[in-house]
Coordinates of N, CA and C in Angstrom, one line a residue:
X226 N 73.5 -40.0 -110.8 CA 73.1 -41.1 -111.5 C 71.6 -40.8 -111.9
X227 N 71.3 -41.2 -113.2 CA 69.9 -40.9 -113.7 C 68.9 -41.8 -113.0
X228 N 67.6 -41.5 -113.2 CA 66.6 -42.3 -112.5 C 66.5 -43.6 -113.2
X229 N 66.3 -44.6 -112.4 CA 66.2 -46.0 -112.9 C 64.8 -46.2 -113.3
X230 N 64.5 -46.0 -114.5 CA 63.1 -46.2 -115.0 C 62.9 -47.3 -115.9
X231 N 61.8 -48.1 -115.7 CA 61.4 -49.2 -116.4 C 59.9 -49.1 -116.7
X232 N 59.6 -49.1 -118.0 CA 58.2 -49.1 -118.4 C 57.7 -50.2 -119.2
X233 N 56.7 -51.0 -118.7 CA 56.1 -52.1 -119.3 C 54.7 -51.7 -120.1
X234 N 54.7 -52.3 -121.2 CA 53.4 -52.0 -122.0 C 52.9 -53.3 -122.6
X235 N 51.8 -53.9 -122.3 CA 51.3 -54.9 -123.0 C 50.8 -54.5 -124.4
X236 N 51.0 -55.2 -125.5 CA 50.6 -54.8 -126.8 C 49.1 -54.4 -126.9
X237 N 48.8 -53.6 -127.8 CA 47.4 -53.2 -128.1 C 46.6 -54.3 -128.6
X238 N 45.2 -54.2 -128.5 CA 44.4 -55.4 -128.9 C 44.8 -56.0 -130.3
X239 N 44.9 -57.3 -130.3 CA 45.2 -57.9 -131.6 C 43.9 -58.5 -132.1
X240 N 44.2 -59.0 -133.5 CA 43.0 -59.4 -134.2 C 42.4 -60.7 -133.5
X241 N 43.4 -61.5 -133.0 CA 42.8 -62.7 -132.2 C 42.3 -62.3 -130.8
X242 N 42.7 -61.3 -130.2 CA 42.1 -60.9 -128.9 C 40.5 -60.6 -129.3
X243 N 40.4 -59.9 -130.4 CA 39.0 -59.5 -130.8 C 38.1 -60.7 -131.1
X244 N 38.7 -61.7 -131.7 CA 38.0 -62.9 -132.1 C 37.9 -63.9 -130.9
X245 N 38.4 -63.6 -129.7 CA 38.4 -64.5 -128.7 C 39.1 -65.9 -128.8
X246 N 40.2 -65.6 -129.5 CA 41.1 -66.9 -129.8 C 42.2 -67.0 -129.0
X247 N 42.5 -68.2 -128.6 CA 43.9 -68.4 -127.9 C 45.1 -68.0 -128.9
X248 N 45.9 -67.2 -128.6 CA 46.9 -66.7 -129.5 C 48.3 -67.3 -129.3
X249 N 48.9 -67.1 -128.0 CA 50.2 -67.6 -127.8 C 51.3 -67.2 -128.9
X250 N 52.0 -68.2 -129.5 CA 53.0 -67.8 -130.4 C 52.5 -67.6 -131.9
X251 N 51.3 -67.6 -132.1 CA 50.8 -67.3 -133.4 C 50.9 -65.8 -133.5
X252 N 50.9 -65.3 -134.7 CA 51.3 -63.9 -135.0 C 50.4 -63.0 -135.7
X253 N 49.2 -62.8 -135.1 CA 48.3 -61.9 -135.7 C 48.8 -60.4 -135.4
X254 N 48.3 -59.4 -136.2 CA 48.7 -58.1 -136.0 C 47.6 -57.4 -135.1
X255 N 47.8 -56.1 -134.9 CA 46.9 -55.3 -134.1 C 45.6 -55.1 -134.8
X256 N 44.5 -54.9 -134.1 CA 43.3 -54.3 -134.8 C 43.3 -52.8 -134.8
X257 N 42.3 -52.2 -135.4 CA 42.2 -50.8 -135.5 C 42.3 -50.3 -134.0
X258 N 41.5 -50.7 -133.2 CA 41.5 -50.4 -131.7 C 42.8 -50.5 -131.1
X259 N 43.6 -51.7 -131.4 CA 44.9 -51.8 -130.9 C 45.9 -50.9 -131.3
X260 N 45.7 -50.3 -132.6 CA 46.6 -49.4 -133.0 C 46.4 -48.2 -132.2
X261 N 45.1 -47.8 -132.0 CA 44.8 -46.5 -131.2 C 45.3 -46.7 -129.8
X262 N 45.2 -47.9 -129.2 CA 45.7 -48.1 -127.9 C 47.2 -47.8 -127.9
X263 N 47.9 -48.4 -128.8 CA 49.4 -48.2 -128.9 C 49.8 -46.7 -128.9
X264 N 49.1 -46.1 -129.8 CA 49.3 -44.6 -130.0 C 49.1 -43.8 -128.8
X265 N 47.9 -44.1 -128.0 CA 47.6 -43.5 -126.8 C 48.5 -43.7 -125.8
X266 N 49.1 -45.0 -125.7 CA 50.2 -45.3 -124.8 C 51.4 -44.4 -125.0
X267 N 51.6 -44.2 -126.2 CA 52.8 -43.4 -126.6 C 52.5 -41.9 -126.2
X268 N 51.3 -41.4 -126.4 CA 51.0 -40.1 -125.9 C 50.9 -39.9 -124.5
X269 N 50.6 -40.9 -123.8 CA 50.6 -40.9 -122.2 C 52.1 -40.7 -121.7
X270 N 52.9 -41.5 -122.4 CA 54.3 -41.5 -122.0 C 54.9 -40.2 -122.3
X271 N 54.6 -39.7 -123.5 CA 55.0 -38.3 -123.9 C 54.6 -37.3 -122.9
X272 N 53.5 -37.4 -122.4 CA 53.0 -36.5 -121.4 C 53.7 -36.4 -120.1
X273 N 54.3 -37.6 -119.8 CA 55.1 -37.7 -118.7 C 56.6 -37.3 -118.8
X274 N 56.8 -36.8 -120.1 CA 58.1 -36.3 -120.2 C 59.2 -37.2 -120.5
X275 N 58.9 -38.6 -120.8 CA 59.9 -39.6 -120.9 C 60.5 -39.6 -122.2
X276 N 61.8 -39.8 -122.1 CA 62.6 -40.1 -123.3 C 63.4 -41.3 -123.1
X277 N 63.2 -42.3 -123.8 CA 63.8 -43.6 -123.7 C 65.2 -43.8 -124.3
X278 N 66.1 -44.6 -123.7 CA 67.4 -44.9 -124.2 C 67.5 -46.2 -124.9
X279 N 66.6 -47.1 -124.5 CA 66.6 -48.5 -125.1 C 65.2 -49.1 -124.9
X280 N 65.0 -50.1 -125.8 CA 63.6 -50.8 -125.8 C 63.9 -52.3 -126.1
X281 N 62.9 -53.1 -125.4 CA 62.9 -54.5 -125.6 C 61.6 -55.0 -126.0
X282 N 61.5 -56.0 -126.8 CA 60.2 -56.5 -127.3 C 60.4 -58.0 -127.7
X283 N 59.3 -58.7 -128.1 CA 59.4 -60.0 -128.5 C 59.6 -60.2 -129.9
X284 N 59.5 -61.4 -130.4 CA 59.6 -61.6 -132.0 C 58.4 -61.5 -132.5
X285 N 57.2 -61.3 -131.9 CA 55.9 -61.3 -132.5 C 55.5 -59.9 -132.8
X286 N 54.7 -60.0 -134.0 CA 54.3 -58.6 -134.7 C 53.6 -57.7 -133.7
X287 N 52.6 -58.3 -133.0 CA 51.7 -57.4 -132.2 C 52.6 -56.5 -131.2
X288 N 53.5 -57.2 -130.6 CA 54.4 -56.4 -129.7 C 55.3 -55.5 -130.3
X289 N 55.9 -55.8 -131.6 CA 56.6 -55.0 -132.2 C 56.0 -53.8 -132.8
X290 N 54.9 -54.0 -133.4 CA 54.0 -53.0 -133.9 C 53.6 -52.0 -132.9
X291 N 53.3 -52.5 -131.6 CA 52.9 -51.7 -130.6 C 54.1 -50.6 -130.2
X292 N 55.3 -51.3 -130.1 CA 56.5 -50.7 -129.8 C 56.7 -49.4 -130.9
X293 N 56.6 -49.9 -132.2 CA 56.9 -48.9 -133.2 C 55.9 -47.7 -133.2
X294 N 54.6 -47.9 -132.8 CA 53.6 -47.0 -132.8 C 53.8 -46.0 -131.5
X295 N 54.3 -46.6 -130.4 CA 54.6 -45.7 -129.2 C 55.8 -44.9 -129.6
X296 N 56.9 -45.4 -130.2 CA 58.0 -44.6 -130.5 C 57.7 -43.5 -131.5
X297 N 56.8 -43.9 -132.4 CA 56.4 -42.8 -133.3 C 55.8 -41.6 -132.7
X298 N 54.9 -41.8 -131.6 CA 54.3 -40.8 -130.9 C 55.3 -40.0 -130.1
X299 N 56.4 -40.7 -129.6 CA 57.4 -40.1 -128.9 C 58.4 -39.3 -129.7
X300 N 58.3 -39.6 -131.0 CA 59.4 -39.1 -132.0 C 60.7 -39.7 -131.7
X301 N 60.7 -41.0 -131.4 CA 61.9 -41.7 -131.1 C 62.1 -42.9 -132.0
X302 N 61.6 -42.8 -133.3 CA 61.8 -43.9 -134.2 C 63.3 -44.2 -134.3
X303 N 63.7 -45.5 -134.5 CA 65.1 -45.8 -134.6 C 65.8 -46.1 -133.2
X304 N 65.0 -46.0 -132.1 CA 65.6 -46.2 -130.8 C 66.1 -47.7 -130.7
X305 N 67.5 -47.9 -130.1 CA 68.0 -49.2 -130.1 C 67.0 -50.1 -129.4
X306 N 66.8 -51.3 -130.1 CA 65.7 -52.2 -129.7 C 66.2 -53.6 -129.8
X307 N 66.1 -54.4 -128.8 CA 66.4 -55.8 -128.7 C 65.1 -56.6 -128.9
X308 N 65.0 -57.6 -129.7 CA 63.9 -58.5 -129.9 C 64.3 -59.9 -129.6
X309 N 63.6 -60.5 -128.8 CA 63.9 -61.9 -128.3 C 62.7 -62.7 -128.0
X310 N 62.7 -64.0 -128.3 CA 61.6 -64.9 -128.0 C 61.4 -65.2 -126.6
X311 N 62.4 -64.8 -125.7 CA 62.2 -64.9 -124.4 C 61.1 -64.0 -123.8
X312 N 60.7 -62.9 -124.6 CA 59.6 -62.1 -124.1 C 58.3 -62.5 -124.8
X313 N 58.4 -63.6 -125.6 CA 57.1 -64.0 -126.3 C 56.0 -64.4 -125.3
X314 N 54.7 -64.2 -125.8 CA 53.7 -64.6 -125.1 C 53.7 -66.1 -124.8
X315 N 53.1 -66.5 -123.6 CA 53.0 -68.0 -123.4 C 52.6 -68.8 -124.5
X316 N 53.1 -69.9 -124.8 CA 52.8 -70.8 -125.9 C 51.5 -71.7 -125.3
X317 N 50.4 -71.5 -126.1 CA 49.2 -72.2 -125.6 C 49.1 -73.5 -126.3
X318 N 50.1 -74.0 -127.1 CA 50.2 -75.4 -127.6 C 48.9 -75.7 -128.4
X319 N 48.2 -76.8 -128.2 CA 47.1 -77.3 -128.9 C 45.9 -76.4 -128.9
X320 N 46.0 -75.4 -127.8 CA 44.9 -74.5 -127.8 C 44.9 -73.3 -128.7
X321 N 46.1 -73.1 -129.3 CA 46.5 -71.9 -130.1 C 45.5 -71.9 -131.4
X322 N 44.9 -70.8 -131.6 CA 44.0 -70.7 -132.8 C 42.7 -71.1 -132.5
X323 N 42.3 -71.7 -131.4 CA 41.0 -72.1 -131.1 C 40.2 -71.0 -130.4
X324 N 38.9 -70.9 -130.6 CA 38.0 -70.1 -129.9 C 37.9 -70.5 -128.6
X325 N 37.9 -69.7 -127.5 CA 38.0 -70.1 -126.2 C 36.7 -70.7 -125.7
X326 N 35.5 -70.3 -126.4 CA 34.3 -71.1 -126.2 C 34.2 -72.5 -126.8
X327 N 35.0 -72.6 -127.9 CA 35.0 -74.0 -128.5 C 35.9 -74.9 -127.7
X328 N 37.1 -74.3 -127.2 CA 37.9 -75.1 -126.4 C 37.2 -75.7 -125.0
X329 N 36.3 -74.7 -124.5 CA 35.5 -75.2 -123.4 C 34.6 -76.4 -123.7
X330 N 34.0 -76.3 -124.8 CA 33.1 -77.4 -125.3 C 33.8 -78.6 -125.5
X331 N 35.1 -78.6 -125.9 CA 35.9 -79.7 -126.3 C 36.4 -80.3 -125.0
X332 N 37.0 -79.6 -124.1 CA 37.7 -80.2 -123.0 C 36.9 -80.0 -121.6
X333 N 35.9 -79.1 -121.7 CA 35.2 -78.7 -120.5 C 35.7 -77.5 -119.8
X334 N 34.7 -76.7 -119.2 CA 34.9 -75.5 -118.6 C 36.1 -75.6 -117.6
X335 N 36.0 -76.6 -116.7 CA 36.9 -76.7 -115.6 C 38.4 -76.9 -116.1
X336 N 38.5 -77.8 -117.0 CA 39.9 -78.1 -117.5 C 40.5 -76.9 -118.2
X337 N 39.7 -76.2 -119.1 CA 40.3 -75.0 -119.7 C 40.6 -74.0 -118.7
X338 N 39.8 -73.8 -117.6 CA 40.0 -72.8 -116.6 C 41.4 -73.2 -115.8
X339 N 41.6 -74.4 -115.7 CA 42.9 -74.9 -115.1 C 44.1 -74.5 -115.9
X340 N 44.0 -74.7 -117.2 CA 45.0 -74.5 -118.1 C 45.4 -72.8 -118.2
X341 N 44.2 -72.1 -118.1 CA 44.3 -70.7 -118.3 C 44.9 -70.1 -116.9
X342 N 44.4 -70.6 -115.9 CA 44.6 -69.8 -114.6 C 45.5 -70.6 -113.6
X343 N 45.9 -71.8 -113.8 CA 46.9 -72.5 -112.8 C 48.3 -71.8 -113.1
X344 N 49.2 -72.0 -112.1 CA 50.5 -71.5 -112.3 C 51.4 -72.5 -113.0
X345 N 51.2 -73.8 -112.8 CA 52.2 -74.8 -113.3 C 51.4 -75.9 -114.1
X346 N 50.3 -75.9 -114.6 CA 49.8 -76.9 -115.4 C 49.6 -76.4 -116.8
X347 N 50.4 -76.9 -117.7 CA 50.4 -76.4 -119.0 C 49.3 -77.0 -120.0
X348 N 48.8 -76.3 -121.0 CA 47.8 -77.0 -121.9 C 48.6 -78.1 -122.7
X349 N 48.0 -79.0 -123.4 CA 48.8 -80.0 -124.2 C 49.7 -79.2 -125.2
X350 N 50.9 -79.6 -125.2 CA 51.9 -79.2 -126.2 C 52.3 -77.7 -125.9
X351 N 51.9 -77.1 -124.8 CA 52.2 -75.7 -124.6 C 52.9 -75.5 -123.3
X352 N 52.8 -74.2 -122.8 CA 53.6 -73.8 -121.6 C 52.5 -73.3 -120.5
X353 N 53.0 -73.7 -119.2 CA 52.3 -73.1 -118.1 C 52.9 -71.7 -117.9
X354 N 52.3 -70.9 -117.0 CA 52.8 -69.6 -116.6 C 54.2 -69.7 -115.9
X355 N 54.4 -70.9 -115.3 CA 55.7 -71.2 -114.7 C 56.8 -71.3 -115.7
X356 N 56.5 -72.1 -116.8 CA 57.3 -72.2 -117.9 C 57.7 -70.9 -118.5
X357 N 56.7 -70.0 -118.7 CA 56.9 -68.8 -119.4 C 57.9 -68.0 -118.5
X358 N 57.6 -68.0 -117.2 CA 58.6 -67.2 -116.3 C 60.0 -67.9 -116.4
X359 N 60.1 -69.1 -116.6 CA 61.4 -69.6 -116.6 C 62.3 -69.2 -117.8
X360 N 61.6 -68.8 -119.0 CA 62.5 -68.1 -120.0 C 62.4 -66.7 -120.0
X361 N 61.4 -66.0 -119.4 CA 61.4 -64.5 -119.3 C 62.2 -63.9 -118.3
X362 N 62.4 -64.6 -117.1 CA 63.1 -64.1 -116.0 C 64.6 -63.9 -116.3
X363 N 65.2 -65.0 -116.7 CA 66.7 -64.9 -116.9 C 67.0 -63.7 -118.0
X364 N 66.2 -63.5 -119.0 CA 66.4 -62.5 -119.9 C 66.3 -61.2 -119.2
X365 N 65.2 -61.0 -118.3 CA 65.1 -59.7 -117.6 C 66.3 -59.6 -116.7
X366 N 66.8 -60.5 -116.0 CA 67.9 -60.3 -115.2 C 69.2 -60.1 -116.0
X367 N 69.4 -60.8 -117.1 CA 70.7 -60.5 -117.7 C 70.7 -59.3 -118.7
X368 N 69.6 -59.0 -119.3 CA 69.4 -57.9 -120.3 C 68.8 -56.7 -119.9
X369 N 67.7 -56.8 -119.4 CA 66.8 -55.6 -119.1 C 67.2 -54.9 -117.9
X370 N 67.3 -55.6 -116.8 CA 67.6 -55.0 -115.5 C 68.9 -54.3 -115.4
X371 N 70.0 -54.9 -116.0 CA 71.2 -54.1 -116.1 C 71.2 -52.7 -116.7
X372 N 70.4 -52.6 -117.8 CA 70.2 -51.3 -118.5 C 69.5 -50.4 -117.7
X373 N 68.5 -50.9 -116.9 CA 67.7 -50.0 -116.0 C 68.7 -49.5 -114.8
X374 N 69.4 -50.4 -114.3 CA 70.2 -50.1 -113.1 C 71.4 -49.1 -113.6
X375 N 71.7 -49.2 -114.8 CA 72.8 -48.3 -115.3 C 72.2 -46.9 -115.7
X376 N 70.9 -46.6 -115.4 CA 70.3 -45.3 -115.6 C 69.7 -45.1 -117.0
X377 N 69.5 -46.2 -117.7 CA 69.0 -46.2 -119.0 C 67.4 -46.1 -119.0
X378 N 66.8 -45.3 -119.5 CA 65.3 -45.2 -119.4 C 64.9 -46.4 -120.4
X379 N 64.1 -47.3 -119.8 CA 63.9 -48.5 -120.6 C 62.5 -48.9 -120.8
X380 N 62.2 -49.2 -122.0 CA 60.8 -49.6 -122.5 C 60.7 -51.0 -122.9
X381 N 59.7 -51.7 -122.3 CA 59.5 -53.1 -122.7 C 57.9 -53.3 -123.2
X382 N 57.9 -53.6 -124.6 CA 56.5 -53.8 -125.1 C 56.4 -55.3 -125.3
X383 N 55.6 -56.0 -124.6 CA 55.5 -57.5 -124.7 C 54.0 -58.0 -124.6
X384 N 53.9 -59.0 -123.9 CA 52.6 -59.8 -123.8 C 52.1 -59.9 -122.4
X385 N 50.8 -60.2 -122.1 CA 50.3 -60.3 -120.9 C 51.1 -61.3 -120.0
X386 N 51.5 -62.5 -120.4 CA 52.1 -63.4 -119.6 C 53.6 -63.3 -119.4
X387 N 54.3 -62.9 -120.5 CA 55.7 -62.5 -120.4 C 55.9 -61.5 -119.3
X388 N 55.0 -60.4 -119.5 CA 55.2 -59.2 -118.6 C 54.8 -59.6 -117.1
X389 N 53.9 -60.6 -116.9 CA 53.6 -61.0 -115.5 C 54.9 -61.6 -114.9
X390 N 55.7 -62.1 -115.7 CA 57.0 -62.7 -115.2 C 57.8 -61.6 -114.5
X391 N 58.0 -60.5 -115.2 CA 58.6 -59.3 -114.8 C 58.0 -58.7 -113.5
X392 N 56.7 -58.6 -113.6 CA 55.9 -58.0 -112.6 C 56.0 -58.8 -111.3
X393 N 56.0 -60.1 -111.5 CA 56.1 -61.0 -110.3 C 57.4 -60.7 -109.5
X394 N 58.5 -60.6 -110.2 CA 59.7 -60.2 -109.4 C 59.7 -58.8 -109.0
X395 N 59.2 -57.8 -109.8 CA 59.3 -56.5 -109.4 C 58.5 -56.1 -108.2
X396 N 57.3 -56.7 -108.2 CA 56.3 -56.5 -107.1 C 56.3 -57.6 -106.0
X397 N 57.3 -58.6 -106.2 CA 57.3 -59.7 -105.1 C 56.1 -60.4 -104.8
X398 N 55.5 -60.8 -106.0 CA 54.1 -61.5 -105.9 C 54.2 -62.9 -105.9
X399 N 53.4 -63.6 -105.3 CA 53.4 -65.0 -105.1 C 52.8 -65.7 -106.4
X400 N 52.9 -66.9 -106.7 CA 52.2 -67.6 -107.9 C 50.8 -67.2 -107.9
X401 N 50.2 -67.3 -106.6 CA 48.7 -67.0 -106.6 C 48.3 -65.5 -106.9
X402 N 49.3 -64.6 -106.4 CA 49.1 -63.3 -106.6 C 49.2 -62.8 -108.1
X403 N 50.1 -63.4 -108.8 CA 50.5 -63.1 -110.2 C 49.3 -63.5 -111.1
X404 N 48.7 -64.7 -110.6 CA 47.6 -65.2 -111.5 C 46.4 -64.3 -111.5
X405 N 46.2 -63.6 -110.4 CA 45.1 -62.6 -110.2 C 45.5 -61.4 -111.0
X406 N 46.6 -61.1 -111.4 CA 46.9 -60.0 -112.0 C 46.6 -59.8 -113.5
X407 N 45.7 -59.0 -113.8 CA 45.3 -58.7 -115.2 C 46.0 -57.5 -115.7
X408 N 46.6 -57.6 -117.0 CA 47.1 -56.5 -117.7 C 46.3 -56.1 -118.8
X409 N 45.9 -54.8 -118.8 CA 45.1 -54.2 -119.9 C 46.0 -54.0 -121.0
X410 N 45.3 -54.1 -122.3 CA 46.1 -53.9 -123.5 C 46.5 -52.4 -123.7
X411 N 47.7 -52.1 -124.0 CA 48.1 -50.7 -124.3 C 48.1 -49.8 -123.2
X412 N 48.4 -50.3 -121.9 CA 48.5 -49.4 -120.7 C 49.8 -49.5 -120.3
X413 N 50.6 -48.3 -120.3 CA 52.0 -48.4 -119.6 C 51.9 -48.4 -118.2
X414 N 52.9 -49.1 -117.6 CA 53.1 -49.1 -116.2 C 54.6 -48.6 -116.0
X415 N 54.8 -47.5 -115.1 CA 56.1 -46.9 -115.0 C 56.5 -47.4 -113.6
X416 N 57.8 -48.0 -113.6 CA 58.5 -48.3 -112.3 C 59.7 -47.5 -112.2
X417 N 59.9 -47.0 -110.9 CA 61.1 -46.5 -110.6 C 61.8 -47.3 -109.6
X418 N 63.0 -47.6 -109.9 CA 63.7 -48.8 -109.2 C 64.8 -48.2 -108.3
X419 N 65.0 -48.8 -107.1 CA 66.1 -48.5 -106.2 C 67.3 -49.0 -106.8
X420 N 68.6 -48.8 -106.2 CA 69.7 -49.3 -106.5 C 69.9 -50.7 -106.5
X421 N 69.1 -51.4 -105.5 CA 69.1 -52.8 -105.3 C 68.1 -53.5 -106.0
X422 N 67.5 -52.9 -107.1 CA 66.4 -53.2 -108.0 C 65.1 -53.5 -107.5
X423 N 64.9 -53.0 -106.2 CA 63.6 -53.0 -105.7 C 62.8 -51.8 -106.2
X424 N 61.4 -51.9 -106.2 CA 60.6 -50.8 -106.6 C 60.5 -49.7 -105.8
X425 N 60.9 -48.5 -106.1 CA 60.7 -47.3 -105.4 C 59.4 -46.7 -105.5
X426 N 58.8 -46.8 -106.7 CA 57.5 -46.3 -106.9 C 56.9 -47.0 -108.3
X427 N 55.6 -46.9 -108.4 CA 54.9 -47.4 -109.4 C 53.8 -46.6 -110.0
X428 N 53.7 -46.3 -111.2 CA 52.6 -45.5 -111.8 C 51.9 -46.2 -113.0
X429 N 50.7 -46.5 -112.7 CA 49.9 -47.2 -113.8 C 49.1 -46.1 -114.6
X430 N 49.4 -46.0 -115.9 CA 48.8 -45.0 -116.6 C 47.4 -45.3 -117.4
X431 N 46.6 -46.2 -116.6 CA 45.3 -46.5 -117.1 C 44.3 -45.4 -117.1
X432 N 43.4 -45.4 -117.9 CA 42.4 -44.2 -118.0 C 42.9 -43.1 -118.7

C-alpha cells in the first residue's frame, strides 16, 4: 500500500489580506507576494519528492490560483482537481469587504474580536467557525479522506478557516485549540495517516 499522504496549503497572500479587509466569500486574487508564496510552496513540495495523484480546492480564485502555481512548480499541470464551495473560506457576512479597523470602530473592539475568535458566534449574515466546519468536514470525510486512505497522494489548497476544520479532526483539537491555531499563507503541512485515518506524522514546511 502506498503512503497515505495529505498535504494542506493555505492560499498565498491575497489582495484583500494586504489591505486588511475581511474577505470571506469575496473573490480577490493573489498579490505579487502571494504568487511568490505559492511558487515557493511548490518548490518546497518538489524538494520533498512529492508527486500528487489528486487535488482539491475551493471555488474561489485565490485558492485555485495558488494550486495552479504549486502544480506548475511540480510539473503537474492538469492534475485531476475537484473544486467545491465546501472548502470555501468562512463567510464573514456583513463584515465582508470592510477594513478590520473600520469594523472595530463601527461595532467595537470586543464585538469584532468575538466574531473573529469565538467558535460559534457568527458575524451578522455570516458563518461562525462552527458553521464552516459543518460544511467542510462532511466533504473531507466523503471526498478527501477516502482518496488519502486509498493511497493517493492528496493536495488541498484552500483557506485558513476551512483548513482549520480539517486540522481540527486530524489533530483532534478542541474548539479552543483550533481557535488558537494560525495558518501562515503559502506554507504546506504534510500529514502521513495511519490506516484508521489518525495522524502518523506531521511536517510543517514553514521557513
